[in-house]
């Protein structure tokens, strides 16, 4: 593997795998850990033992900028101590990875076959995972993986404009270039 993306769980991995452009898919492994603590530990192991560029994508579980910044600093410190000169990225999904799906509401509306209400949009800013689960049930969509499998190339292009996804793609692009061996982003 040329680079790793470590996420908290399988549904996060399903989404991130679909969002990585095909041009990078052969050299990238998206690994689902068993929660945040496991994801951090696995990222540190990959960075330290394999010295392979690694992006850690975890939920912030908050919309507070102060708390998010504090988490980012702590996670950067943890990864930096294991990384040495190996490139890494800390990407916090605010508040949860599922928020990516709400970054282009028209995509979600097309898939579920209904417009998002103002209440749905507001609730999704704070509890996207819960809101998504409530929206997909009536549409006959069994899971986030099922929803992700329904994303078209056009949908994926829209979702790749989300800041977290764009930062992740930039990290992959830049860290895979030999000239940027010392590149480190802290997203």
Backbone as JSON, one array per atom type, in Angstrom:
{
  "sequence": "XXXXXXXXXXXXXXXXXXXXXXXXXXXXXXXXXXXXXXXXXXXXXXXXXXXXXXXXXXXXXXXXXXXXXXXXXXXXXXXXXXXXXXXXXXXXXXXXXXXXXXXXXXXXXXXXXXXXXXXXXXXXXXXXXXXXXXXXXXXXXXXXXXXXXXXXXXXXXXXXXXXXXXXXXXXXXXXXXXXXXXXXXXX",
  "N": [[0.83, -1.19, 0.0], [0.39, 2.25, -0.73], [-0.62, 4.31, 0.75], [-2.65, 4.88, 3.67], [-5.99, 5.16, 4.87], [-7.53, 5.63, 7.8], [-10.43, 4.9, 9.52], [-13.25, 5.21, 11.81], [-15.26, 3.17, 11.72], [-17.08, 0.58, 9.89], [-19.21, 1.65, 8.25], [-18.32, 4.24, 7.86], [-16.0, 3.67, 6.44], [-17.09, 2.53, 4.1], [-18.31, 4.79, 2.93], [-16.1, 6.59, 2.61], [-14.41, 5.07, 0.92], [-15.91, 5.08, -1.47], [-15.78, 7.76, -2.08], [-13.15, 8.33, -2.7], [-11.29, 9.16, -5.49], [-11.1, 7.19, -8.5], [-8.57, 7.16, -9.66], [-6.8, 6.97, -7.56], [-7.44, 4.69, -6.19], [-6.14, 2.16, -6.35], [-3.75, 2.35, -4.88], [-4.45, 2.94, -2.3], [-5.5, 2.08, 0.93], [-8.42, 1.77, 2.7], [-9.19, 1.57, 5.97], [-11.24, 0.14, 8.36], [-11.6, 0.73, 11.69], [-12.27, -0.26, 15.09], [-13.92, 1.79, 16.4], [-13.09, 5.07, 17.77], [-10.76, 5.2, 19.49], [-9.41, 2.86, 18.78], [-8.95, 3.47, 16.09], [-7.14, 5.61, 16.27], [-4.98, 4.33, 17.54], [-4.35, 2.34, 15.62], [-3.61, 3.99, 13.46], [-1.3, 5.2, 14.5], [0.32, 2.93, 14.73], [0.6, 2.14, 12.03], [1.91, 4.4, 11.0], [4.27, 4.39, 12.57], [5.4, 1.73, 12.41], [5.13, 0.87, 9.71], [5.73, 3.1, 8.29], [4.19, 4.55, 6.44], [2.3, 6.87, 4.53], [-0.5, 8.22, 6.2], [-3.9, 8.86, 6.77], [-6.02, 9.91, 9.27], [-9.34, 9.67, 9.97], [-11.81, 10.8, 11.91], [-14.77, 11.13, 13.95], [-15.73, 14.26, 15.34], [-17.66, 14.53, 17.19], [-18.83, 16.8, 18.15], [-19.93, 20.19, 17.64], [-18.66, 22.35, 18.46], [-16.26, 24.77, 17.98], [-14.01, 25.32, 19.58], [-13.71, 22.92, 21.07], [-13.31, 21.15, 18.97], [-10.91, 22.12, 17.88], [-9.23, 21.61, 20.05], [-9.32, 18.8, 20.13], [-8.17, 18.24, 17.64], [-5.58, 19.21, 17.99], [-4.65, 17.49, 20.05], [-4.84, 14.97, 18.74], [-3.1, 15.39, 16.59], [-0.69, 15.67, 18.02], [-0.45, 13.08, 19.08], [-0.2, 11.52, 16.71], [2.02, 12.71, 15.49], [4.13, 12.03, 17.17], [4.51, 9.39, 16.52], [4.95, 9.4, 13.8], [7.37, 10.5, 12.73], [9.11, 11.4, 9.91], [7.13, 10.69, 8.21], [4.35, 11.37, 6.16], [1.19, 12.56, 7.36], [-2.32, 12.95, 8.09], [-4.74, 14.54, 10.02], [-8.09, 14.37, 10.11], [-11.0, 15.74, 11.07], [-14.33, 14.87, 11.26], [-17.07, 16.87, 11.35], [-20.09, 17.05, 12.89], [-19.97, 14.32, 12.66], [-18.98, 11.66, 10.45], [-21.02, 11.1, 8.63], [-22.04, 13.57, 8.05], [-20.96, 14.46, 5.71], [-22.64, 13.54, 3.71], [-24.72, 15.31, 3.86], [-23.68, 17.59, 2.88], [-24.17, 18.13, 0.28], [-27.16, 18.54, -0.23], [-29.0, 18.0, -2.3], [-28.17, 15.63, -3.43], [-28.69, 13.67, -1.49], [-31.45, 14.06, -1.31], [-32.27, 13.2, -3.86], [-31.66, 10.47, -3.73], [-33.17, 9.5, -1.53], [-35.63, 10.22, -2.38], [-37.18, 12.37, -1.57], [-37.71, 15.74, -0.43], [-35.54, 17.46, 1.81], [-36.59, 18.56, 4.91], [-36.68, 21.75, 6.63], [-36.27, 21.29, 9.32], [-34.99, 18.78, 9.22], [-32.6, 19.55, 7.98], [-31.48, 21.26, 9.89], [-31.3, 19.57, 12.15], [-29.54, 17.68, 11.11], [-27.14, 19.05, 11.12], [-26.23, 18.8, 13.68], [-26.68, 16.15, 14.49], [-26.01, 14.16, 12.36], [-25.8, 11.36, 11.74], [-27.95, 10.14, 13.09], [-30.08, 11.56, 11.92], [-29.8, 10.82, 9.25], [-30.31, 8.04, 9.41], [-33.0, 8.12, 10.08], [-34.07, 9.27, 7.77], [-33.52, 7.47, 5.68], [-34.89, 5.09, 6.14], [-37.81, 5.22, 5.45], [-37.47, 5.31, 2.72], [-36.8, 2.83, 1.96], [-34.19, 2.08, 2.15], [-31.67, 0.16, 3.37], [-29.32, 0.56, 4.86], [-26.43, 2.65, 5.61], [-24.4, 1.8, 3.94], [-25.9, 0.72, 1.84], [-27.13, 3.06, 0.91], [-24.82, 4.47, 0.11], [-23.96, 2.85, -1.97], [-25.71, 3.58, -3.92], [-24.91, 6.0, -4.89], [-24.24, 8.08, -7.61], [-21.78, 8.83, -10.19], [-21.91, 11.55, -10.63], [-23.09, 12.38, -8.23], [-21.03, 11.69, -6.47], [-19.03, 13.44, -7.33], [-20.12, 15.88, -6.52], [-20.16, 15.52, -3.72], [-17.48, 15.32, -3.21], [-16.67, 17.89, -3.0], [-16.99, 18.63, -0.41], [-15.38, 19.88, 2.47], [-13.79, 18.19, 4.2], [-13.51, 15.88, 2.6], [-12.28, 16.95, 0.3], [-9.87, 17.85, 1.46], [-8.82, 15.38, 2.23], [-8.47, 14.1, -0.26], [-6.59, 15.86, -1.4], [-4.47, 15.42, 0.4], [-3.87, 12.72, -0.15], [-3.12, 12.89, -2.86], [-0.88, 14.63, -2.68], [0.79, 13.36, -0.8], [1.48, 11.02, -2.06], [3.25, 11.73, -3.96], [6.65, 11.55, -4.7], [8.34, 13.78, -4.28], [7.22, 15.07, -2.19], [7.77, 13.83, 0.22], [8.17, 14.61, 2.86], [5.9, 15.92, 3.48], [3.25, 17.13, 5.47], [0.05, 17.3, 6.64], [-2.39, 18.86, 8.66], [-5.08, 19.11, 8.67]],
  "CA": [[0.0, 0.0, 0.0], [1.09, 3.53, -0.79], [-1.17, 5.18, 1.8], [-3.78, 4.34, 4.41], [-6.98, 6.03, 5.48], [-8.09, 4.88, 8.92], [-11.69, 5.48, 9.97], [-13.77, 4.6, 13.03], [-16.1, 1.99, 11.55], [-17.33, 0.08, 8.54], [-20.04, 2.54, 7.43], [-17.43, 5.34, 7.48], [-15.11, 3.13, 5.41], [-17.88, 2.41, 2.87], [-18.47, 6.13, 2.36], [-14.8, 7.13, 2.19], [-13.96, 4.3, -0.25], [-16.62, 5.56, -2.66], [-15.42, 9.15, -2.35], [-11.78, 8.41, -3.21], [-11.31, 9.02, -6.94], [-10.58, 5.93, -9.04], [-7.14, 7.29, -9.96], [-6.02, 6.66, -6.36], [-7.98, 3.52, -5.48], [-5.22, 1.02, -6.29], [-2.68, 2.51, -3.91], [-4.98, 3.4, -1.02], [-6.31, 1.15, 1.72], [-9.3, 2.39, 3.69], [-9.28, 0.57, 7.02], [-12.23, 0.4, 9.4], [-11.19, 0.32, 13.03], [-13.4, -0.54, 15.97], [-14.1, 2.99, 17.21], [-12.1, 6.15, 17.71], [-9.51, 4.82, 20.16], [-8.78, 1.86, 17.92], [-8.49, 4.16, 14.87], [-5.93, 6.36, 16.62], [-3.93, 3.34, 17.79], [-3.97, 1.75, 14.34], [-2.89, 5.02, 12.69], [0.04, 5.31, 15.1], [1.05, 1.71, 14.37], [0.94, 2.21, 10.6], [2.93, 5.44, 10.84], [5.52, 4.01, 13.22], [5.96, 0.46, 11.96], [5.17, 0.75, 8.25], [6.18, 4.39, 7.76], [3.36, 4.77, 5.26], [1.4, 8.01, 4.72], [-1.75, 7.79, 6.82], [-4.91, 9.86, 7.15], [-6.94, 9.49, 10.32], [-10.62, 10.36, 9.84], [-12.66, 10.45, 13.05], [-15.84, 12.07, 14.3], [-15.44, 15.18, 16.44], [-18.78, 14.38, 18.13], [-19.18, 18.13, 18.64], [-19.88, 21.28, 16.66], [-17.92, 23.43, 19.12], [-14.96, 25.03, 17.36], [-12.97, 25.2, 20.61], [-13.5, 21.5, 21.36], [-12.76, 20.54, 17.76], [-9.49, 22.51, 17.82], [-8.53, 20.88, 21.12], [-9.19, 17.41, 19.67], [-7.23, 18.21, 16.52], [-4.24, 19.38, 18.57], [-4.31, 16.26, 20.75], [-4.63, 13.9, 17.77], [-1.85, 15.69, 15.88], [0.41, 15.34, 18.92], [-0.35, 11.62, 19.14], [0.32, 10.98, 15.45], [3.35, 13.27, 15.24], [5.12, 11.28, 17.94], [4.74, 8.1, 15.85], [5.15, 9.56, 12.36], [8.68, 10.9, 12.24], [8.99, 12.18, 8.67], [6.06, 10.12, 7.39], [3.19, 12.27, 6.07], [-0.08, 12.14, 7.97], [-3.39, 13.94, 8.12], [-5.83, 14.36, 10.98], [-9.31, 14.97, 9.55], [-12.14, 15.59, 11.97], [-15.66, 15.03, 10.68], [-17.82, 17.69, 12.3], [-19.72, 16.32, 14.09], [-19.85, 12.9, 12.33], [-18.64, 11.42, 9.04], [-22.24, 11.14, 7.82], [-22.31, 14.96, 7.67], [-20.54, 14.6, 4.31], [-23.81, 13.29, 2.86], [-25.6, 16.48, 3.92], [-22.98, 18.74, 2.3], [-24.84, 18.35, -1.0], [-28.49, 18.01, 0.09], [-29.69, 17.52, -3.49], [-27.77, 14.23, -3.63], [-29.47, 12.88, -0.53], [-32.87, 14.16, -1.71], [-32.48, 12.34, -5.03], [-31.59, 9.06, -3.35], [-34.3, 9.13, -0.66], [-36.87, 10.52, -3.09], [-37.97, 13.39, -0.85], [-36.99, 16.95, -0.05], [-35.21, 17.58, 3.23], [-37.28, 19.67, 5.58], [-35.79, 22.65, 7.36], [-35.94, 20.59, 10.57], [-33.98, 17.77, 8.88], [-31.33, 20.24, 7.7], [-30.94, 21.76, 11.17], [-30.94, 18.4, 12.96], [-28.37, 17.05, 10.49], [-25.92, 19.78, 11.49], [-25.82, 18.38, 15.02], [-26.78, 14.7, 14.62], [-26.21, 13.65, 11.0], [-25.99, 9.9, 11.7], [-29.33, 9.89, 13.52], [-30.97, 12.13, 10.91], [-29.69, 9.97, 8.06], [-31.02, 6.79, 9.69], [-34.44, 8.41, 10.03], [-34.46, 9.59, 6.4], [-33.38, 6.37, 4.72], [-35.87, 4.02, 6.43], [-39.01, 5.26, 4.6], [-37.1, 5.16, 1.31], [-36.46, 1.44, 1.72], [-32.73, 1.93, 2.12], [-31.41, -0.65, 4.56], [-28.15, 0.97, 5.65], [-25.58, 3.67, 4.98], [-23.72, 1.11, 2.84], [-26.88, 0.65, 0.75], [-27.23, 4.42, 0.38], [-23.55, 4.79, -0.55], [-23.91, 2.1, -3.23], [-26.61, 4.24, -4.87], [-24.33, 7.28, -5.33], [-23.76, 8.12, -8.99], [-20.53, 9.59, -10.36], [-22.27, 12.96, -10.44], [-23.26, 12.56, -6.78], [-19.7, 11.63, -5.85], [-18.34, 14.69, -7.66], [-20.66, 16.93, -5.63], [-19.75, 15.25, -2.34], [-16.03, 15.54, -3.11], [-16.45, 19.31, -2.69], [-17.0, 18.77, 1.05], [-14.02, 20.25, 2.91], [-13.06, 17.02, 4.7], [-13.2, 15.01, 1.47], [-11.29, 17.66, -0.52], [-8.6, 17.79, 2.19], [-8.36, 14.0, 2.16], [-7.98, 13.87, -1.62], [-5.34, 16.63, -1.52], [-3.44, 14.7, 1.17], [-3.5, 11.52, -0.91], [-2.41, 13.34, -4.05], [0.41, 15.21, -2.32], [1.65, 12.42, -0.07], [1.92, 9.96, -2.96], [4.3, 12.26, -4.83], [7.94, 11.39, -4.03], [8.93, 15.08, -3.91], [6.56, 15.55, -0.97], [7.92, 12.8, 1.25], [8.09, 15.19, 4.19], [4.65, 16.68, 3.56], [2.4, 16.77, 6.6], [-1.12, 18.18, 6.8], [-3.06, 18.64, 9.94], [-6.48, 19.38, 8.39]],
  "C": [[0.87, 1.25, 0.0], [0.61, 4.5, 0.28], [-2.37, 4.48, 2.43], [-4.71, 5.47, 4.83], [-7.64, 5.18, 6.56], [-9.32, 5.62, 9.42], [-12.21, 4.69, 11.16], [-14.52, 3.29, 12.81], [-16.38, 1.68, 10.1], [-18.18, 1.02, 7.68], [-19.22, 3.77, 7.0], [-16.51, 4.89, 6.34], [-15.84, 3.01, 4.07], [-17.99, 3.76, 2.17], [-17.15, 6.66, 1.82], [-14.26, 6.39, 0.97], [-14.61, 4.81, -1.53], [-16.17, 6.96, -3.06], [-13.99, 9.33, -2.87], [-11.83, 8.21, -4.72], [-10.61, 7.75, -7.41], [-9.08, 6.0, -9.3], [-6.26, 6.93, -8.77], [-6.38, 5.31, -5.74], [-7.01, 2.35, -5.38], [-4.18, 1.13, -5.19], [-3.13, 2.85, -2.51], [-5.76, 2.28, -0.34], [-7.11, 1.95, 2.73], [-9.59, 1.31, 4.72], [-10.29, 1.01, 8.08], [-11.71, -0.15, 10.72], [-12.45, 0.02, 13.84], [-13.57, 0.62, 16.95], [-12.92, 3.93, 17.14], [-10.75, 5.76, 18.3], [-8.72, 3.83, 19.32], [-8.23, 2.5, 16.64], [-7.2, 4.93, 15.13], [-4.76, 5.4, 16.81], [-3.43, 2.72, 16.49], [-3.19, 2.74, 13.48], [-1.46, 5.17, 13.2], [0.9, 4.1, 14.73], [1.49, 1.76, 12.92], [2.05, 3.23, 10.38], [4.28, 5.0, 11.4], [6.17, 2.78, 12.62], [6.11, 0.37, 10.44], [5.69, 2.0, 7.56], [5.5, 4.7, 6.42], [2.44, 5.95, 5.52], [0.02, 7.53, 5.19], [-2.64, 8.98, 7.14], [-5.82, 9.21, 8.18], [-8.21, 10.32, 10.19], [-11.52, 9.88, 10.98], [-13.71, 11.52, 13.27], [-15.36, 12.98, 15.43], [-16.48, 15.01, 17.55], [-19.15, 15.7, 18.8], [-19.2, 19.11, 17.47], [-19.14, 22.48, 17.24], [-16.54, 23.58, 18.48], [-13.82, 24.85, 18.36], [-12.67, 23.73, 20.91], [-12.89, 20.77, 20.17], [-11.27, 20.86, 17.65], [-8.67, 21.77, 18.87], [-8.3, 19.42, 20.7], [-8.13, 17.3, 18.58], [-5.79, 18.32, 17.03], [-3.78, 18.09, 19.25], [-3.99, 15.13, 19.76], [-3.36, 14.13, 16.95], [-0.64, 15.35, 16.74], [0.63, 13.83, 18.98], [0.25, 11.03, 17.86], [1.73, 11.46, 15.17], [4.42, 12.46, 15.96], [5.43, 9.92, 17.31], [5.22, 8.26, 14.42], [6.59, 9.8, 11.93], [8.49, 11.78, 11.03], [7.88, 11.67, 7.76], [4.86, 11.06, 7.36], [1.95, 11.68, 6.74], [-1.06, 13.3, 7.91], [-4.35, 13.56, 9.23], [-7.02, 15.1, 10.4], [-10.46, 14.68, 10.5], [-13.43, 15.84, 11.22], [-16.51, 15.74, 11.72], [-19.31, 17.6, 12.0], [-19.48, 14.83, 13.83], [-19.59, 12.76, 10.84], [-19.87, 11.51, 8.14], [-22.62, 12.56, 7.41], [-21.91, 15.22, 6.22], [-21.75, 14.46, 3.39], [-24.79, 14.45, 2.85], [-24.94, 17.71, 3.31], [-23.52, 19.08, 0.91], [-26.25, 17.77, -0.85], [-29.24, 17.44, -1.12], [-29.35, 16.06, -3.79], [-28.62, 13.32, -2.74], [-30.95, 12.9, -0.91], [-33.18, 13.26, -2.9], [-32.55, 10.87, -4.61], [-32.78, 8.65, -2.48], [-35.65, 9.45, -1.3], [-37.77, 11.52, -2.4], [-37.08, 14.58, -0.52], [-36.7, 16.92, 1.45], [-35.95, 18.77, 3.8], [-36.25, 20.56, 6.26], [-35.36, 22.01, 8.68], [-34.86, 19.53, 10.32], [-32.61, 18.43, 8.68], [-30.68, 20.73, 8.99], [-30.48, 20.59, 12.03], [-29.68, 17.74, 12.42], [-27.07, 17.76, 10.83], [-25.37, 19.3, 12.82], [-25.79, 16.86, 15.21], [-27.0, 14.06, 13.23], [-26.46, 12.15, 10.91], [-27.43, 9.54, 12.03], [-30.32, 10.39, 12.46], [-30.98, 11.26, 9.66], [-30.46, 8.66, 8.26], [-32.53, 6.99, 9.59], [-34.9, 8.65, 8.59], [-34.43, 8.39, 5.46], [-34.41, 5.25, 4.92], [-37.1, 4.08, 5.52], [-38.72, 5.08, 3.11], [-36.72, 3.72, 0.97], [-34.97, 1.18, 1.61], [-32.33, 1.31, 3.45], [-30.3, -0.11, 5.46], [-27.41, 2.1, 4.93], [-24.84, 3.04, 3.8], [-24.64, 1.01, 1.62], [-27.03, 2.02, 0.1], [-25.99, 4.78, -0.43], [-23.45, 4.07, -1.9], [-24.78, 2.74, -4.31], [-26.06, 5.58, -5.38], [-23.81, 7.17, -6.75], [-22.43, 8.87, -9.05], [-20.78, 11.08, -10.17], [-22.45, 13.28, -8.96], [-21.9, 12.62, -6.1], [-18.92, 12.91, -6.12], [-18.82, 15.82, -6.76], [-20.15, 16.75, -4.19], [-18.24, 15.45, -2.14], [-15.69, 17.01, -2.87], [-16.5, 19.58, -1.19], [-15.56, 18.98, 1.51], [-13.21, 19.05, 3.38], [-12.62, 16.14, 3.54], [-12.14, 15.66, 0.58], [-9.92, 17.63, 0.15], [-7.99, 16.39, 2.12], [-7.78, 13.68, 0.78], [-6.68, 14.62, -1.86], [-4.2, 15.92, -0.8], [-2.95, 13.49, 0.38], [-2.65, 11.92, -2.11], [-0.99, 13.8, -3.69], [1.33, 14.21, -1.63], [2.16, 11.29, -0.96], [2.99, 10.44, -3.93], [5.63, 12.18, -4.09], [8.56, 12.71, -3.56], [8.36, 15.6, -2.6], [6.68, 14.56, 0.19], [7.8, 13.36, 2.66], [6.82, 15.98, 4.42], [3.81, 16.19, 4.73], [1.27, 17.78, 6.68], [-1.79, 17.85, 8.1], [-4.52, 19.05, 9.89], [-7.28, 19.86, 9.44]]
}
